[in-house]
GROMACS .gro file of C-alpha atoms in nm:
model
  203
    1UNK     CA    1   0.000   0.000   0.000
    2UNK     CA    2   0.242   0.224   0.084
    3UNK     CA    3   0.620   0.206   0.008
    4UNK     CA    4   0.783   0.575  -0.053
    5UNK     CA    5   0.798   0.757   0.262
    6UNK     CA    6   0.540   0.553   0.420
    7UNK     CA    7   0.540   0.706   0.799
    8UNK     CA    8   0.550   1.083   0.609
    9UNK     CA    9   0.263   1.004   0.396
   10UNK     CA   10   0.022   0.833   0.643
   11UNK     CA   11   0.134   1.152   0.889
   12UNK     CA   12  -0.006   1.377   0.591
   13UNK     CA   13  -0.315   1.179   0.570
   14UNK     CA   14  -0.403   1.163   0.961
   15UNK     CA   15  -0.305   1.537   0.990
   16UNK     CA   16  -0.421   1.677   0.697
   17UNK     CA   17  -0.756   1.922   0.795
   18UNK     CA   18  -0.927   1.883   0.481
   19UNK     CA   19  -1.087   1.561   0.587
   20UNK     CA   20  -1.338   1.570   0.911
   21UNK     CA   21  -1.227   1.507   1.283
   22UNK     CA   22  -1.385   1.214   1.285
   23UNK     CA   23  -1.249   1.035   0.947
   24UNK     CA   24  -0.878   1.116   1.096
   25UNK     CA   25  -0.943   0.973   1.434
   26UNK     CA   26  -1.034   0.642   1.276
   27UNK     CA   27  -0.777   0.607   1.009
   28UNK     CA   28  -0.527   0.692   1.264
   29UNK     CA   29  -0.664   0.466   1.499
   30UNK     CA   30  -0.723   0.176   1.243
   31UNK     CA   31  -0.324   0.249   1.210
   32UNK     CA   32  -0.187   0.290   1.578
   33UNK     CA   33  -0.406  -0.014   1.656
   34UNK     CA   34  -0.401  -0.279   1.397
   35UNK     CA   35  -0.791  -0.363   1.478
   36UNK     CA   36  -1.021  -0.440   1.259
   37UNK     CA   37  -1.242  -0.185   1.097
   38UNK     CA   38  -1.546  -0.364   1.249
   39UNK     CA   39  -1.392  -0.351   1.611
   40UNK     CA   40  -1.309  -0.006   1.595
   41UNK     CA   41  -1.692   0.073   1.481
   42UNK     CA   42  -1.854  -0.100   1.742
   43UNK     CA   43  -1.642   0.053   1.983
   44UNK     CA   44  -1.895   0.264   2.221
   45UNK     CA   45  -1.775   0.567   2.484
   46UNK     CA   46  -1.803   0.282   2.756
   47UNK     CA   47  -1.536   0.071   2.584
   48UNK     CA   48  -1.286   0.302   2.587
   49UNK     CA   49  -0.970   0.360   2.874
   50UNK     CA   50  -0.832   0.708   2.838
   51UNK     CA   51  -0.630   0.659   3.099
   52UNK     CA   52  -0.426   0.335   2.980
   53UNK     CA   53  -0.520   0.434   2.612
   54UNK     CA   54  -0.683   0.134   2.514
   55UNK     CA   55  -1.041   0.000   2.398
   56UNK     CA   56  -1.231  -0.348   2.459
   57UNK     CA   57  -1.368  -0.510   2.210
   58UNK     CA   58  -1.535  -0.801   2.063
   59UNK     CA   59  -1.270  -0.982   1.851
   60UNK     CA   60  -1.339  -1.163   1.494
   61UNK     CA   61  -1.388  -1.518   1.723
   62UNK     CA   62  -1.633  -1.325   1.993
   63UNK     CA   63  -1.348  -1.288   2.248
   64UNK     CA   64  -1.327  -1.020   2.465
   65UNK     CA   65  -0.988  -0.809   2.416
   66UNK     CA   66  -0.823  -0.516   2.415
   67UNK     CA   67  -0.640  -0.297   2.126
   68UNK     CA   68  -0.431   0.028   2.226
   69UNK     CA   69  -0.327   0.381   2.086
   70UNK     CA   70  -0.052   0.607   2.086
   71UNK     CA   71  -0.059   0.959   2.153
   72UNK     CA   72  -0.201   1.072   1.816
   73UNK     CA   73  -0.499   0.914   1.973
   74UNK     CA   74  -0.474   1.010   2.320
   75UNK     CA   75  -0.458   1.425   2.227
   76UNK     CA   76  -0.762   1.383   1.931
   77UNK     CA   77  -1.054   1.114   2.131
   78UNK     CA   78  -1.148   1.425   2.360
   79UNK     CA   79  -1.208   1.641   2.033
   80UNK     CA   80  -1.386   1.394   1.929
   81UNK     CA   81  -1.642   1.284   2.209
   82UNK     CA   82  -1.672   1.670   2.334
   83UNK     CA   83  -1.775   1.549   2.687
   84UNK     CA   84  -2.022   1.293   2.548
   85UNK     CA   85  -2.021   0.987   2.800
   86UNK     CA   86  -2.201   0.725   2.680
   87UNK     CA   87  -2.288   0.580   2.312
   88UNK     CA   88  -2.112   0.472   2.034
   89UNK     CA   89  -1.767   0.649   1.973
   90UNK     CA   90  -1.778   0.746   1.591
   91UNK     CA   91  -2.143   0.895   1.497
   92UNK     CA   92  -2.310   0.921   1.152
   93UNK     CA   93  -2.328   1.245   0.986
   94UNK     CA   94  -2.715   1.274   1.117
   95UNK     CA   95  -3.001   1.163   1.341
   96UNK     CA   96  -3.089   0.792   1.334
   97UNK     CA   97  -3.481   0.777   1.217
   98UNK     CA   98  -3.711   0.657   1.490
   99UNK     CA   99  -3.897   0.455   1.300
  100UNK     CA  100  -3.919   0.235   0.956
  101UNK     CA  101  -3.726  -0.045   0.838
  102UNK     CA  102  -3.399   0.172   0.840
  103UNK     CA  103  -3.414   0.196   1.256
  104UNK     CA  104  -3.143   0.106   1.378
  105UNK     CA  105  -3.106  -0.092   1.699
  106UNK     CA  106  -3.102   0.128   2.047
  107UNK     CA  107  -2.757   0.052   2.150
  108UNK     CA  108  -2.669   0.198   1.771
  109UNK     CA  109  -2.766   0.531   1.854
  110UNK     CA  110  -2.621   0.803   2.050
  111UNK     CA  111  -2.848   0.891   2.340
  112UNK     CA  112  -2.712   1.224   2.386
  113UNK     CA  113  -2.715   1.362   2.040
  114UNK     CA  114  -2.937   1.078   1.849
  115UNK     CA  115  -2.708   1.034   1.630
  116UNK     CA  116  -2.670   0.675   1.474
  117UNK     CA  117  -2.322   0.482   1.425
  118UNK     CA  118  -2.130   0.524   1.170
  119UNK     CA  119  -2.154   0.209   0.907
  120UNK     CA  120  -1.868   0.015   0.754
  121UNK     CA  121  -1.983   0.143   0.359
  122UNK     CA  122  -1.995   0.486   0.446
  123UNK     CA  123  -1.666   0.499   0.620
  124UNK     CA  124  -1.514   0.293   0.354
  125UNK     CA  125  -1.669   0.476   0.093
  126UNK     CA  126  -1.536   0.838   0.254
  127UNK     CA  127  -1.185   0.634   0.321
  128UNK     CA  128  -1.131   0.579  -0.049
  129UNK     CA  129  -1.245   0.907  -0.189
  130UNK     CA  130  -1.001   1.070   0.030
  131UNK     CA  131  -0.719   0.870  -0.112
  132UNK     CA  132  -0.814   0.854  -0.464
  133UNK     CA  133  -0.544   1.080  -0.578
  134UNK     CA  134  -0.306   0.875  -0.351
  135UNK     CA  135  -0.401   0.557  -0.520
  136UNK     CA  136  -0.189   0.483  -0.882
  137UNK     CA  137  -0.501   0.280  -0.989
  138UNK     CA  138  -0.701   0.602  -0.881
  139UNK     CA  139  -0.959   0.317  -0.728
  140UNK     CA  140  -0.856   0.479  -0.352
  141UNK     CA  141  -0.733   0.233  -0.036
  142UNK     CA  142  -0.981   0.024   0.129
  143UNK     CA  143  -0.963   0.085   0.535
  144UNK     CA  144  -0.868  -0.316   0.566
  145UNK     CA  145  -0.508  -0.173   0.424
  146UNK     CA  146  -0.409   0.019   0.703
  147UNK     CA  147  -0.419  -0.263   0.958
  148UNK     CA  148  -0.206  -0.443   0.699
  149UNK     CA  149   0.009  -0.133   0.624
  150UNK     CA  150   0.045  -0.118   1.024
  151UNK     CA  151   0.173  -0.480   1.098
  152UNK     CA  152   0.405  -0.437   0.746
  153UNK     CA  153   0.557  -0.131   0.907
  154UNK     CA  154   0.632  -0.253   1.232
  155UNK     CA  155   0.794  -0.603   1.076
  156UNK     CA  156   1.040  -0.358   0.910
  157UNK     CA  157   1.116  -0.200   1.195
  158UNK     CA  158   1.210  -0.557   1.335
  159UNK     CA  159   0.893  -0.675   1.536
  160UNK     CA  160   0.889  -1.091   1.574
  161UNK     CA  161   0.638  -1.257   1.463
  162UNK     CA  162   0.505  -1.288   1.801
  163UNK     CA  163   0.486  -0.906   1.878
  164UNK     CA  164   0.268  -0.881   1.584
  165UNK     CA  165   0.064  -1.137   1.683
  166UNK     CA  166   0.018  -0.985   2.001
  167UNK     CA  167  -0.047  -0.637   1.855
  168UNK     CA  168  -0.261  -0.798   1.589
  169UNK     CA  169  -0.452  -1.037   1.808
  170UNK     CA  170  -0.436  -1.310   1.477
  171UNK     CA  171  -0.550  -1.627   1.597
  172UNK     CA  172  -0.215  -1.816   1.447
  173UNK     CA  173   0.076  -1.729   1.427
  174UNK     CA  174   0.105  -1.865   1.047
  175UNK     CA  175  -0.145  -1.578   0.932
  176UNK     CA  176   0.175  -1.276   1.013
  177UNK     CA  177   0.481  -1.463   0.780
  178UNK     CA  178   0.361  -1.245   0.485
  179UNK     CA  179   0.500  -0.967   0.727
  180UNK     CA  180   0.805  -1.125   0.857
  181UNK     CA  181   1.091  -1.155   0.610
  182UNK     CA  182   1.363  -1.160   0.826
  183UNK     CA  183   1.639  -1.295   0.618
  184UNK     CA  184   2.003  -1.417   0.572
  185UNK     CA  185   2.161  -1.126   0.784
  186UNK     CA  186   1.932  -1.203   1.049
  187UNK     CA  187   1.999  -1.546   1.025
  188UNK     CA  188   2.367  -1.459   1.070
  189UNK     CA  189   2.321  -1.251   1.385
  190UNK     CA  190   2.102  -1.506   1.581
  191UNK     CA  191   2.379  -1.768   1.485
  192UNK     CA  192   2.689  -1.551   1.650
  193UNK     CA  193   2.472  -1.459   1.919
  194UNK     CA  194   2.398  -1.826   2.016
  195UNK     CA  195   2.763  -1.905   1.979
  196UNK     CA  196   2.885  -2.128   2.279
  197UNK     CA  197   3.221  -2.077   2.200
  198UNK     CA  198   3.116  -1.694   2.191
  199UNK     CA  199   3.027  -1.657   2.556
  200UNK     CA  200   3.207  -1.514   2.810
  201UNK     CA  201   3.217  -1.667   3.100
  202UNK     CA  202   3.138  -1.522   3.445
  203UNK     CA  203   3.420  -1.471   3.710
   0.00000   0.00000   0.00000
């Protein structure tokens, strides 16, 4: 997804004030976490811990777990909320109709503002128009890639396998070796630094 300057231009994208409060905090967020877009849009007010900067939520298998933030995060989620307490954390753009097959379920709306979550399509379809001209096919980047753009970056930066599963939360460990191409110099260094004959012994 992205390989020229790849920390510079998702820093452009998160920061740039073109795009709506609410469209940065969840790219960024998609990014700093490595959740899935579904987690992060069923996260509600309740879910999250500002303190420890982290959110709970309901993984692809229906465990309970956590994903956590940096401070990009941390400084933007009070923007975002502006004191709101309770309700789902990213809001459509307006008030959830109260009745009609379009209804949405009670724990879908806002009860402060009435306001009903923001869907997957929509915030998709507002993710790829804002990175059209980003795209070389012009067809703009769905928001699956920056969970993948997230674990590739931090593999290059020399995660293990098993950070990324931790960060991640994949079920196997298998699913993260397109990420992890460690090779032959690696393979080098863990062989000197398992030397026998390389270790000094203690006095």
């Amino acid at each position: 997804m992205l390989t020229t300057n790849p920390a510079r231009r998702l820093d452009n994208l998160f920061t740039d004030d073109r795009h709506r409060l609410r469209e940065r905090v969840l790219w960024r967020m998609l990014y700093e976490t490595a959740a899935r877009t579904e987690e992060l849009l069923s996260l509600n007010i309740e879910d999250l811990d500002l303190e420890f900067r982290r959110g709970r939520v309901r993984s692809k298998g229906g465990a309970i777990e956590y994903v956590h933030w940096a401070t990009g995060i941390a400084r933007l989620l009070p923007r975002l909320l502006r004191g709101r307490t309770r309700g789902p954390v990213f809001l459509a753009d307006r008030r959830a109709p109260t009745s009609g097959p379009r209804t949405p379920a009670a724990a879908d709306i806002c009860p402060e503002t009435g306001h009903g979550r923001l869907s997957y399509p929509r915030a998709e379809h507002l993710f790829k128009t804002a990175t059209a001209a980003l795209d070389p096919h012009k067809n703009g980047w769905t928001l699956h890639q920056l969970r993948h753009s997230a674990l590739q970056h931090l593999a290059a930066d020399g995660r293990t396998a098993p950070e990324l599963q931790a960060k991640s939360r994949h079920q196997h460990l298998a699913s993260l070796g397109r990420y992890v191409h460690l090779g032959e110099q690696i393979s080098a260094q863990v062989t000197a630094d398992t030397d026998p004959a390389a270790r000094r012994k203690l006095r």
